Coordinates of C-alpha atoms and ligand atoms in Angstrom, one line a residue:
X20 CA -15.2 39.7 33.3
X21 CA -12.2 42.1 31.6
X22 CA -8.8 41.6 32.9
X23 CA -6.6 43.8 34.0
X24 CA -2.8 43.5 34.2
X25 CA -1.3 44.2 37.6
X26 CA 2.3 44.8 38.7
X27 CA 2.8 42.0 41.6
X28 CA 6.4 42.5 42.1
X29 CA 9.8 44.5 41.0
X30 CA 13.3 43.4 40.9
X31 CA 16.8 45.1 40.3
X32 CA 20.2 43.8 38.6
X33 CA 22.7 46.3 39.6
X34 CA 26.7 45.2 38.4
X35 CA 29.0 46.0 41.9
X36 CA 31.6 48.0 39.4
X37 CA 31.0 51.6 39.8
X38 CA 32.9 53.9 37.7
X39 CA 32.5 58.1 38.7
X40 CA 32.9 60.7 36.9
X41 CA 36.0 61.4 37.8
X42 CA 37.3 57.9 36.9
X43 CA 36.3 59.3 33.6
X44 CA 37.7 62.7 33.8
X45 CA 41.0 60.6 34.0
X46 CA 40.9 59.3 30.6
X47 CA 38.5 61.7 28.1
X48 CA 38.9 65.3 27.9
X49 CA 35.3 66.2 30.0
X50 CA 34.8 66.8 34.0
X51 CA 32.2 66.0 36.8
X52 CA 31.0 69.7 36.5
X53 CA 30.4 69.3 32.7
X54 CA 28.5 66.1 33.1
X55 CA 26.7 66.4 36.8
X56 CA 25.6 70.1 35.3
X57 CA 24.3 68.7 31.9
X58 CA 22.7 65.2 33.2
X59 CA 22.7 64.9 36.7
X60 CA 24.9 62.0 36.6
X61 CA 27.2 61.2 39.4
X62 CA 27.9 57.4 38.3
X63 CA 26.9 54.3 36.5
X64 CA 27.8 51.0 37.4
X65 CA 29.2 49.0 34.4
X66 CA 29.5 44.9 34.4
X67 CA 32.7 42.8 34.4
X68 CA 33.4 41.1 30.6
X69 CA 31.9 37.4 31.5
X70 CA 29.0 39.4 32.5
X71 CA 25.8 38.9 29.8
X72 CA 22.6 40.7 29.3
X73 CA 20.7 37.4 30.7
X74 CA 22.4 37.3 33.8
X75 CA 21.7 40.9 35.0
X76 CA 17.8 39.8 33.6
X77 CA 17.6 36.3 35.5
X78 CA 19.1 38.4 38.7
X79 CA 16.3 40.9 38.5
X80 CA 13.6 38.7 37.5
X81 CA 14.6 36.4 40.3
X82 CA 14.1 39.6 42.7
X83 CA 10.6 40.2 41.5
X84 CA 9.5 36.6 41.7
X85 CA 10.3 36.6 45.3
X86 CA 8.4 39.6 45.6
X87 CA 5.4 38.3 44.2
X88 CA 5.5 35.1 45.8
X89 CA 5.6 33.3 42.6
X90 CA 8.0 30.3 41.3
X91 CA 8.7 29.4 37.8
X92 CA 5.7 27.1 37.8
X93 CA 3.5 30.3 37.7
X94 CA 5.3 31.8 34.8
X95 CA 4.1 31.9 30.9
X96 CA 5.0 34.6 29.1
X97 CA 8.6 36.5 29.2
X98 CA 9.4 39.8 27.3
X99 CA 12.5 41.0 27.6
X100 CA 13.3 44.8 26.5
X101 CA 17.2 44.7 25.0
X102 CA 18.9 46.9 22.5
X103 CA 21.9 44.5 23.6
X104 CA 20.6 40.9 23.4
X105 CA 23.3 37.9 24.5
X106 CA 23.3 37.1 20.8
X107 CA 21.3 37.7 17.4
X108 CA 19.7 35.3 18.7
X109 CA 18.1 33.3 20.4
X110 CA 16.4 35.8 21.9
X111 CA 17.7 37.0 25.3
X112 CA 14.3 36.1 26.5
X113 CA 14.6 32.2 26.1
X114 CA 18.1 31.9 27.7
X115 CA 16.4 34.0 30.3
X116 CA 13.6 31.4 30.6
X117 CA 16.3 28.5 30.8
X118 CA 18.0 30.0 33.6
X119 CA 14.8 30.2 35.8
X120 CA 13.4 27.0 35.1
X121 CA 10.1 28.5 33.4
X122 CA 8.6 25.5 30.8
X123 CA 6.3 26.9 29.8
X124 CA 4.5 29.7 27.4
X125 CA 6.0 32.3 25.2
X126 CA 9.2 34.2 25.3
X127 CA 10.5 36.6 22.9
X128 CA 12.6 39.9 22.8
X129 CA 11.4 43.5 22.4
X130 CA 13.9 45.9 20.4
X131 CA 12.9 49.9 21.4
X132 CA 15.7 50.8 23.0
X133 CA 15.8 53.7 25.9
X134 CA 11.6 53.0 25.4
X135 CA 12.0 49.0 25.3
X136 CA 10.3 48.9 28.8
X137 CA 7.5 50.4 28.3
X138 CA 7.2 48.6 24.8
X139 CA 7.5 45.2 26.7
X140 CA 4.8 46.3 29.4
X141 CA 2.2 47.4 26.9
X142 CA 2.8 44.3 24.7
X143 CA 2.5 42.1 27.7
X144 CA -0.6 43.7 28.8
X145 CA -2.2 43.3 25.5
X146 CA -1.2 39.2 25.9
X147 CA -2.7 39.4 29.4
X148 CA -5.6 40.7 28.6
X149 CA -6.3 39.0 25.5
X150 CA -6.5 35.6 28.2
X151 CA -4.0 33.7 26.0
X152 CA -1.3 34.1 29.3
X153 CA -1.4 34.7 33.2
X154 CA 1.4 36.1 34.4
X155 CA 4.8 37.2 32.9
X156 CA 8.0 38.6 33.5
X157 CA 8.4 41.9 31.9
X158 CA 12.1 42.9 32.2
X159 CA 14.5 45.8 31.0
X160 CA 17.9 44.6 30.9
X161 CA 20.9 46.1 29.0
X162 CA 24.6 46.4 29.0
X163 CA 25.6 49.4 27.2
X164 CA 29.0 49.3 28.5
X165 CA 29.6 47.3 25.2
X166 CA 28.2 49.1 22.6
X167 CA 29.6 52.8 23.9
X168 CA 32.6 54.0 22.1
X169 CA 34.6 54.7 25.1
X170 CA 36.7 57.6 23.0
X171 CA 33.9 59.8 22.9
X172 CA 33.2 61.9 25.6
X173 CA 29.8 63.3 24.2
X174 CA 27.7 59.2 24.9
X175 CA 30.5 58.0 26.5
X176 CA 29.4 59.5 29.8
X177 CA 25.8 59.3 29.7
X178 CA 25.4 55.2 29.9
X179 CA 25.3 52.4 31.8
X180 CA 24.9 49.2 32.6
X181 CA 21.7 47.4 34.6
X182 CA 18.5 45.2 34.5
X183 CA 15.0 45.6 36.1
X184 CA 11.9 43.3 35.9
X185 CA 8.3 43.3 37.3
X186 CA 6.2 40.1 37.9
X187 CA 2.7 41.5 35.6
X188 CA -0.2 39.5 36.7
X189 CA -3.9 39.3 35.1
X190 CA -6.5 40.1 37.1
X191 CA -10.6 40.2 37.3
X192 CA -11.0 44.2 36.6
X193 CA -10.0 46.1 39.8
X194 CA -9.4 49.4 40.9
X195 CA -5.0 48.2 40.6
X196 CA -3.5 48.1 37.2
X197 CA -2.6 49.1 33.7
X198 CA -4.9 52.0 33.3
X199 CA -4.1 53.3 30.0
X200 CA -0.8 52.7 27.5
X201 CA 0.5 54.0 24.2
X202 CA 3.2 53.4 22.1
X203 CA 5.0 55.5 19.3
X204 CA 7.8 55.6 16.7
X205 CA 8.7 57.9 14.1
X206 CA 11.9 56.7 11.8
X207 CA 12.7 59.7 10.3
X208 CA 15.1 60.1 13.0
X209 CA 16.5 56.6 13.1
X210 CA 19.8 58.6 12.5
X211 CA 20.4 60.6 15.6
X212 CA 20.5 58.1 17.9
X213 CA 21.9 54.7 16.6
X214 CA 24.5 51.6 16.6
X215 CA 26.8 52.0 13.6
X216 CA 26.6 48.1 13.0
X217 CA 26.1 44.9 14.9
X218 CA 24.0 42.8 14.0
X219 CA 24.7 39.2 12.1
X220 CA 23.2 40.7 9.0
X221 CA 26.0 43.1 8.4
X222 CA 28.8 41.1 10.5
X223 CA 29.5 44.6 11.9
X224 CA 30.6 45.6 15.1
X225 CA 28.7 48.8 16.0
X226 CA 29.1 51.9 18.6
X227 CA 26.6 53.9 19.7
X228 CA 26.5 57.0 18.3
X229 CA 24.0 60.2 19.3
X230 CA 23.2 64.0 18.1
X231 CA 22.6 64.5 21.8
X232 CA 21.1 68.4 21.5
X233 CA 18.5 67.2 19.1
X234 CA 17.6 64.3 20.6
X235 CA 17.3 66.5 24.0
X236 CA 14.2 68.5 21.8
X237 CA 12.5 65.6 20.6
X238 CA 12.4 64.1 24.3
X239 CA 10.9 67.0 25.4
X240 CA 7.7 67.3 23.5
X241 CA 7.0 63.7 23.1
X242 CA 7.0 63.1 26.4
X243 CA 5.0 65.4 27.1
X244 CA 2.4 64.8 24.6
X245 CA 2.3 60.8 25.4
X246 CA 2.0 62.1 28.7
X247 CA -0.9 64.0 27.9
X248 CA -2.6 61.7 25.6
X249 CA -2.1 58.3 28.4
X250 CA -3.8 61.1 31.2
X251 CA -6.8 61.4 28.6
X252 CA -7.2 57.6 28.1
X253 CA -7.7 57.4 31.7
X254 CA -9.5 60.4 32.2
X255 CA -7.0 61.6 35.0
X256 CA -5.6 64.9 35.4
X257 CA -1.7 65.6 36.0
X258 CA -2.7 66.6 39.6
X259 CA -3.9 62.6 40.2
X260 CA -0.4 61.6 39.5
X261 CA 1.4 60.1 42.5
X262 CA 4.5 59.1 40.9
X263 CA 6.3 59.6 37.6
X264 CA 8.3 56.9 36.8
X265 CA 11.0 58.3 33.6
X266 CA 13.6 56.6 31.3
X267 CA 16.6 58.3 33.3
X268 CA 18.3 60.1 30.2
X269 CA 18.9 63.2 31.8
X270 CA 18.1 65.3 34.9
X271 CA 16.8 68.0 32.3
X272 CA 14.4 66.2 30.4
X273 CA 13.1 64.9 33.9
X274 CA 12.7 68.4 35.0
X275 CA 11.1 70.2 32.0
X276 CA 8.4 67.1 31.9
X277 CA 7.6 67.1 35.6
X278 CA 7.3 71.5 34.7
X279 CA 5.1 70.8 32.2
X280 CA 2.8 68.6 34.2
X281 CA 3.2 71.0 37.3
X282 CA 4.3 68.0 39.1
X283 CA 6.6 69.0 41.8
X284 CA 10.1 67.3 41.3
X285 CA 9.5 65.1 44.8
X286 CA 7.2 63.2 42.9
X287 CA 9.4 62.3 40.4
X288 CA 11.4 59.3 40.8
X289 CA 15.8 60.1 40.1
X290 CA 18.2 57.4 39.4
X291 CA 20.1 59.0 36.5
X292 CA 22.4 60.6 39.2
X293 CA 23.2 56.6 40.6
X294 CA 23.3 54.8 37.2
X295 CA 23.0 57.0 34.8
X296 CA 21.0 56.1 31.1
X297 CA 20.6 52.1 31.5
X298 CA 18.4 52.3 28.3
X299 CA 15.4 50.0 28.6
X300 CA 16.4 48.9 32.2
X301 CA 15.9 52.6 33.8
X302 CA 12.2 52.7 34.1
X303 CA 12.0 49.4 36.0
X304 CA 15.3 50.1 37.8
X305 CA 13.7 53.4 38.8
X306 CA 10.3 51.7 39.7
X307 CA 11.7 49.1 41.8
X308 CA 13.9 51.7 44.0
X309 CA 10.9 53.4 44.8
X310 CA 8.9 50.2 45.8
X311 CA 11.8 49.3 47.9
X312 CA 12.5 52.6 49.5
X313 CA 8.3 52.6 50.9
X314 CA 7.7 55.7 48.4
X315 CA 5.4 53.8 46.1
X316 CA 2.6 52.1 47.5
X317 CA -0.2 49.9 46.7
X318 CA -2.9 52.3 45.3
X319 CA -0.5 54.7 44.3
X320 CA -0.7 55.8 40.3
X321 CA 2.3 56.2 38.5
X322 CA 3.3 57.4 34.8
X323 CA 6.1 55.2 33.3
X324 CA 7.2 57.2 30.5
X325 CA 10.1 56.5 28.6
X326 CA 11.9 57.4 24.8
X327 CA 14.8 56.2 22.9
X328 CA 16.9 55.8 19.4
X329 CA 14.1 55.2 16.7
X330 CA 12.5 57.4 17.8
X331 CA 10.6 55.3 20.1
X332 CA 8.0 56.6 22.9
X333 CA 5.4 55.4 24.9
X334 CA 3.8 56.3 28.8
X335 CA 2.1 53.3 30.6
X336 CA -0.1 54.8 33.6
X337 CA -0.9 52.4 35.9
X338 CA -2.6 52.2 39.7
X339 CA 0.2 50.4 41.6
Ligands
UT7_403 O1 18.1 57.7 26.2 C1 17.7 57.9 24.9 C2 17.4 59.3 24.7 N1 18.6 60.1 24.9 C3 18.5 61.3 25.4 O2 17.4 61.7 25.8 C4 19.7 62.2 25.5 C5 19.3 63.6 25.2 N2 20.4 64.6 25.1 C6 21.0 65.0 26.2 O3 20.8 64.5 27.3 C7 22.0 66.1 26.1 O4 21.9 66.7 24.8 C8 23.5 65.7 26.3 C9 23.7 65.4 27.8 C10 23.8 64.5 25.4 C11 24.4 66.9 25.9 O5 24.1 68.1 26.6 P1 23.9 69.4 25.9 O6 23.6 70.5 26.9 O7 22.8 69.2 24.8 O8 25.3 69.7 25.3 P2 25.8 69.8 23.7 O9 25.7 68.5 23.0 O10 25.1 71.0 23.1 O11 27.3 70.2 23.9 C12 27.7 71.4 24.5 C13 29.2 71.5 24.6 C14 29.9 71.1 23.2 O12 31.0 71.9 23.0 P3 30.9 73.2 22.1 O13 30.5 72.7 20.7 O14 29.8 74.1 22.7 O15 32.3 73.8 22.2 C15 30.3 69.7 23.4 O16 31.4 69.3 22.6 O17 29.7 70.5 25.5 C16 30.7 69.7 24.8 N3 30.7 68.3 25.4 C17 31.4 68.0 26.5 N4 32.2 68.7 27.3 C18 32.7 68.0 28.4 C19 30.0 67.3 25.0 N5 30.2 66.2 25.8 C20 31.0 66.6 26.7 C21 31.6 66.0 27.9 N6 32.5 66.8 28.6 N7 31.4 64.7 28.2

């Protein structure tokens, strides 16, 4: 019987610190007009330093465990999506594993930035349905706060700081699940969107830095085409699409890709205004506010879409 991986339950991480525009208006030269007109962004919430990248994780795992109805016991595979990992390593993943008490299985983590998310879900899928795992934790978890070069008002302003997970479970084929999922990169443009240093190889500190305008055209068209190709794979047309689930970069890009789909913008989910770009935590931070809120519901299908410094991109569609 083929398998088929379903989403059992979501989770949120959200720091308590919330930091407005207009906090930031007081020290860069920019302005909530400027920045609510350009991204939709009202706020982001940004962790206190003892804060790490596995805690916001274990938090929102922890969330979509109980959601589930699942314990550590039923747990064998963990990805974790993280452009900002604890440490070199270990991966984030194991310390995440530690902290819940999960023995058992695989855990590793997934470096695709803003697209890491979808990266994990579609690599966890693949594990899932190969038989070789159950049920795993697929989590987005980032801290950005750290890597942002608080100077400069052009990324500065755009980021923040958050986790999400989902419990993904294999199943006998059903109508629920991971219909269709692709993954891309092209890294010619590894340059317009990177960190400047970092990692132990070059024992570098690094900021993020970002050619924002060009990146804005990129995002554009390959979401739209992923979009397009994920719909195909499925043999779905835009109008079958309940919910679409984006990375939360920018109001904009939400916009012009719900356009192109001639989706109407209520059936878009919108968390950039609330926590602005938490990298590969916004798709599952997104998802799991619209599973709490009653929105999405079982049966529903939603297009996870997502892209990020690389480039990366990928769309999962799925039947919640
Ligand atoms: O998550 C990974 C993928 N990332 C993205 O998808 C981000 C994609 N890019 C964007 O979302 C947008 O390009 C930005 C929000 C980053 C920038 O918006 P934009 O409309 O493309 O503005 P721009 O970069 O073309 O800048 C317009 C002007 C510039 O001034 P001049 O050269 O026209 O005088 C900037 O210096 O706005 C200026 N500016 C600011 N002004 C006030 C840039 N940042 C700020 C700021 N406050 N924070």
């Amino acid at each position: 019987m083929p398998r088929r991986s379903v989403i059992t339950g979501t989770g949120s991480a959200l720091p308590p610190g919330v930091v407005t525009n207009q906090d930031l208006a007081g020290r860069l030269d920019t302005s909530d007009e400027w920045i609510v007109e350009r991204t939709g962004i009202h706020q982001r919430r940004i962790a206190a330093p003892e804060v790490k990248t596995s805690d916001l994780a274990v938090e929102a795992a922890e969330k979509a465990m109980a959601a589930a109805g699942v314990t550590a016991a039923d747990i064998d595979l963990i990805v974790v999506a993280t452009a900002t990992p604890d440490d070199t390593f270990p991966a984030t993943a194991t310390r995440v594993q530690a902290k819940l008490g999960v023995r058992r299985g695989a855990a590793f983590d997934i470096a695709a930035v803003c697209s890491g998310f979808v990266y994990a879900l579609t690599v966890a899928d693949a594990l899932l349905k190969s038989g070789g795992h159950s049920r795993a934790l697929v989590i987005g978890a980032e801290l950005f706060s750290r890597i942002l070069d608080w100077e400069d008002r052009t990324t500065a302003v755009l980021f923040g700081d958050g986790a999400g997970a989902v419990v993904l479970e294999a199943r006998d084929a059903g109508d629920r699940g991971i219909l269709a999922a692709r993954l891309h990169a092209d890294g010619r443009h590894a340059d317009l969107l990177y960190v400047d240093g970092g990692p132990g190889s070059t024992g570098t500190v690094g900021k993020l830095r970002m050619k924002g305008r060009e990146v804005f055209r990129h995002a554009v068209a390959n979401l739209s085409s992923v979009v397009g190709e994920v719909l195909e794979d499925a043999g779905l047309a835009p109008a079958d699409v309940d919910w679409l689930v984006p990375h939360q970069a920018n109001a904009r890009i939400l916009e012009a890709t719900a356009r192109k789909l001639n989706l109407p913008i209520e059936r878009v989910v919108m968390t950039v205004g609330s926590h602005a770009n938490t990298s590969a935590a916004s798709v599952p931070l997104a998802l799991d506010a619209a599973v709490t809120d009653g929105r999405i519901q079982v049966g529903d299908i939603c297009l996870l879409e997502a892209m990020g410094g690389g480039f990366t991109w990928g769309a999962v569609l799925l039947r919640f």
